[in-house]
Amino acid sequence: MNKNRKLQIWTDGACKGNPGPGGWGAYLVWGEKALELCGGEVETTNNQMELTAVIEALSAIKRPVPMVVSLDSQYVKNGILEWMPQWKKRGWKTAAGKPVKNIELWQKLDQLVSTHDIEWKWVKGHAGEPGNEKADELANRGVPKKA
């Protein structure tokens, strides 16, 4: 086994209207193996779907392995790398003293992140990066169709 091998994960969210029907997608690649995950909600926001995509991807991992999570959401990237440590110090409040939006999702993500060795990578969305395009396709597939 290659000790330098890392699990590659791409995540994305999609929303038709904001709020509105939304979907999330995650594409996980480990060597020759790939896993496609997607789902959605009838009434949600794009940010909630971006967070859910990362949560679902990390929840699917059964044992700790080094990984690279690539995402096109500045909201999630900044939340994890910059804002979350401060929110936690302030009891999950923003700098303005208001409750953090989507707190349940952020807290679940915080719990999952603490158990994994993750390298975060921001990628430009809709720019032809194959993993990101696949995650976008999955997110759109997850958007519930109207009955």
CSV table of C-alpha atoms in Angstrom, one decimal:
chain,number,residue,atom,x,y,z
A,1,MET,CA,0.0,0.0,0.0
A,2,ASN,CA,1.2,3.5,-0.9
A,3,LYS,CA,1.7,5.4,2.4
A,4,ASN,CA,1.4,8.7,0.6
A,5,ARG,CA,-1.9,7.9,-1.0
A,6,LYS,CA,-4.8,10.1,0.1
A,7,LEU,CA,-8.5,9.8,-0.3
A,8,GLN,CA,-9.7,12.4,-2.7
A,9,ILE,CA,-13.1,14.0,-2.0
A,10,TRP,CA,-15.0,16.6,-4.0
A,11,THR,CA,-18.2,18.1,-2.7
A,12,ASP,CA,-20.8,20.5,-4.0
A,13,GLY,CA,-24.3,21.8,-3.3
A,14,ALA,CA,-27.0,23.0,-5.6
A,15,CYS,CA,-30.2,24.9,-5.0
A,16,LYS,CA,-33.0,25.8,-7.4
A,17,GLY,CA,-34.1,29.0,-5.7
A,18,ASN,CA,-32.4,30.1,-2.5
A,19,PRO,CA,-34.3,28.9,-0.5
A,20,GLY,CA,-35.9,26.2,-2.6
A,21,PRO,CA,-35.3,22.6,-3.6
A,22,GLY,CA,-31.6,21.7,-3.2
A,23,GLY,CA,-29.2,18.8,-3.6
A,24,TRP,CA,-25.8,17.8,-2.5
A,25,GLY,CA,-23.1,15.7,-4.1
A,26,ALA,CA,-19.9,14.0,-3.0
A,27,TYR,CA,-17.4,12.2,-5.2
A,28,LEU,CA,-14.8,10.1,-3.3
A,29,VAL,CA,-11.8,8.4,-5.0
A,30,TRP,CA,-9.4,6.0,-3.4
A,31,GLY,CA,-7.0,4.6,-5.9
A,32,GLU,CA,-9.1,2.8,-8.5
A,33,LYS,CA,-12.2,2.8,-6.4
A,34,ALA,CA,-14.8,5.6,-6.6
A,35,LEU,CA,-18.0,6.3,-4.6
A,36,GLU,CA,-20.8,8.7,-5.7
A,37,LEU,CA,-23.1,10.1,-3.1
A,38,CYS,CA,-26.1,12.5,-3.5
A,39,GLY,CA,-29.3,13.5,-1.9
A,40,GLY,CA,-31.4,16.6,-1.4
A,41,GLU,CA,-34.1,18.5,0.4
A,42,VAL,CA,-37.4,20.0,-0.8
A,43,GLU,CA,-36.8,23.3,1.0
A,44,THR,CA,-33.2,24.3,1.8
A,45,THR,CA,-30.5,26.8,0.9
A,46,ASN,CA,-27.4,26.5,-1.1
A,47,ASN,CA,-25.2,26.9,2.0
A,48,GLN,CA,-27.0,24.1,3.8
A,49,MET,CA,-26.4,21.8,0.8
A,50,GLU,CA,-22.7,22.8,0.6
A,51,LEU,CA,-22.3,21.9,4.3
A,52,THR,CA,-24.4,18.7,3.9
A,53,ALA,CA,-22.2,17.5,1.0
A,54,VAL,CA,-19.1,17.6,3.2
A,55,ILE,CA,-20.9,16.1,6.2
A,56,GLU,CA,-22.2,13.2,4.1
A,57,ALA,CA,-18.8,12.6,2.5
A,58,LEU,CA,-17.0,12.4,5.9
A,59,SER,CA,-19.8,10.3,7.4
A,60,ALA,CA,-19.3,7.7,4.7
A,61,ILE,CA,-15.7,7.1,5.7
A,62,LYS,CA,-15.4,4.1,8.0
A,63,ARG,CA,-11.8,4.5,9.1
A,64,PRO,CA,-9.4,7.4,9.4
A,65,VAL,CA,-7.2,7.9,6.3
A,66,PRO,CA,-5.4,11.0,5.1
A,67,MET,CA,-7.6,12.9,2.7
A,68,VAL,CA,-7.9,16.0,0.5
A,69,VAL,CA,-11.4,17.6,0.5
A,70,SER,CA,-11.9,19.8,-2.6
A,71,LEU,CA,-14.8,22.2,-2.6
A,72,ASP,CA,-15.9,25.3,-4.5
A,73,SER,CA,-17.7,26.9,-1.5
A,74,GLN,CA,-15.9,29.8,0.1
A,75,TYR,CA,-18.6,29.7,2.8
A,76,VAL,CA,-17.6,26.2,3.9
A,77,LYS,CA,-13.9,26.7,3.4
A,78,ASN,CA,-13.8,30.0,5.4
A,79,GLY,CA,-16.2,28.5,8.0
A,80,ILE,CA,-13.9,25.6,8.7
A,81,LEU,CA,-10.5,27.3,8.4
A,82,GLU,CA,-11.2,30.8,9.7
A,83,TRP,CA,-14.6,31.3,11.4
A,84,MET,CA,-15.3,28.1,13.3
A,85,PRO,CA,-12.4,28.4,15.9
A,86,GLN,CA,-13.8,31.9,16.8
A,87,TRP,CA,-17.4,30.7,16.9
A,88,LYS,CA,-16.5,27.9,19.3
A,89,LYS,CA,-14.6,30.3,21.6
A,90,ARG,CA,-17.7,32.6,21.7
A,91,GLY,CA,-20.1,29.7,22.3
A,92,TRP,CA,-21.2,29.4,18.7
A,93,LYS,CA,-21.9,33.1,18.3
A,94,THR,CA,-20.7,35.4,15.5
A,95,ALA,CA,-18.4,38.4,16.1
A,96,ALA,CA,-21.6,40.5,16.3
A,97,GLY,CA,-22.9,38.2,19.1
A,98,LYS,CA,-25.6,36.6,17.0
A,99,PRO,CA,-26.1,32.8,16.8
A,100,VAL,CA,-24.2,31.2,13.9
A,101,LYS,CA,-26.5,30.4,11.0
A,102,ASN,CA,-26.8,26.6,10.2
A,103,ILE,CA,-25.4,25.9,13.7
A,104,GLU,CA,-26.5,22.2,13.7
A,105,LEU,CA,-24.7,21.5,10.4
A,106,TRP,CA,-21.6,23.4,11.6
A,107,GLN,CA,-21.5,21.5,14.9
A,108,LYS,CA,-21.9,18.1,13.1
A,109,LEU,CA,-19.2,19.1,10.6
A,110,ASP,CA,-16.9,20.2,13.5
A,111,GLN,CA,-17.4,16.8,15.2
A,112,LEU,CA,-16.6,14.9,12.0
A,113,VAL,CA,-13.5,17.1,11.1
A,114,SER,CA,-12.0,16.4,14.5
A,115,THR,CA,-11.7,12.6,13.7
A,116,HIS,CA,-10.0,13.0,10.3
A,117,ASP,CA,-6.7,14.2,8.9
A,118,ILE,CA,-8.0,16.6,6.2
A,119,GLU,CA,-6.2,18.9,3.8
A,120,TRP,CA,-8.8,21.5,2.5
A,121,LYS,CA,-8.5,22.6,-1.1
A,122,TRP,CA,-10.7,25.3,-2.7
A,123,VAL,CA,-11.3,24.9,-6.4
A,124,LYS,CA,-13.1,27.3,-8.8
A,125,GLY,CA,-16.5,26.0,-9.6
A,126,HIS,CA,-17.6,25.3,-13.1
A,127,ALA,CA,-14.0,25.6,-14.4
A,128,GLY,CA,-13.6,22.1,-15.8
A,129,GLU,CA,-11.9,20.4,-12.8
A,130,PRO,CA,-13.2,16.8,-13.3
A,131,GLY,CA,-13.8,16.0,-9.6
A,132,ASN,CA,-15.6,19.2,-9.0
A,133,GLU,CA,-17.7,18.8,-12.2
A,134,LYS,CA,-18.7,15.3,-11.0
A,135,ALA,CA,-19.7,16.6,-7.6
A,136,ASP,CA,-21.8,19.3,-9.3
A,137,GLU,CA,-23.5,16.7,-11.4
A,138,LEU,CA,-24.3,14.6,-8.3
A,139,ALA,CA,-25.6,17.7,-6.4
A,140,ASN,CA,-27.9,18.5,-9.3
A,141,ARG,CA,-29.0,14.8,-9.5
A,142,GLY,CA,-29.9,15.1,-5.8
A,143,VAL,CA,-32.3,18.0,-6.2
A,144,PRO,CA,-35.8,16.7,-5.6
A,145,LYS,CA,-38.0,16.9,-8.7
A,146,LYS,CA,-41.4,18.5,-8.2
A,147,ALA,CA,-44.3,16.1,-7.8
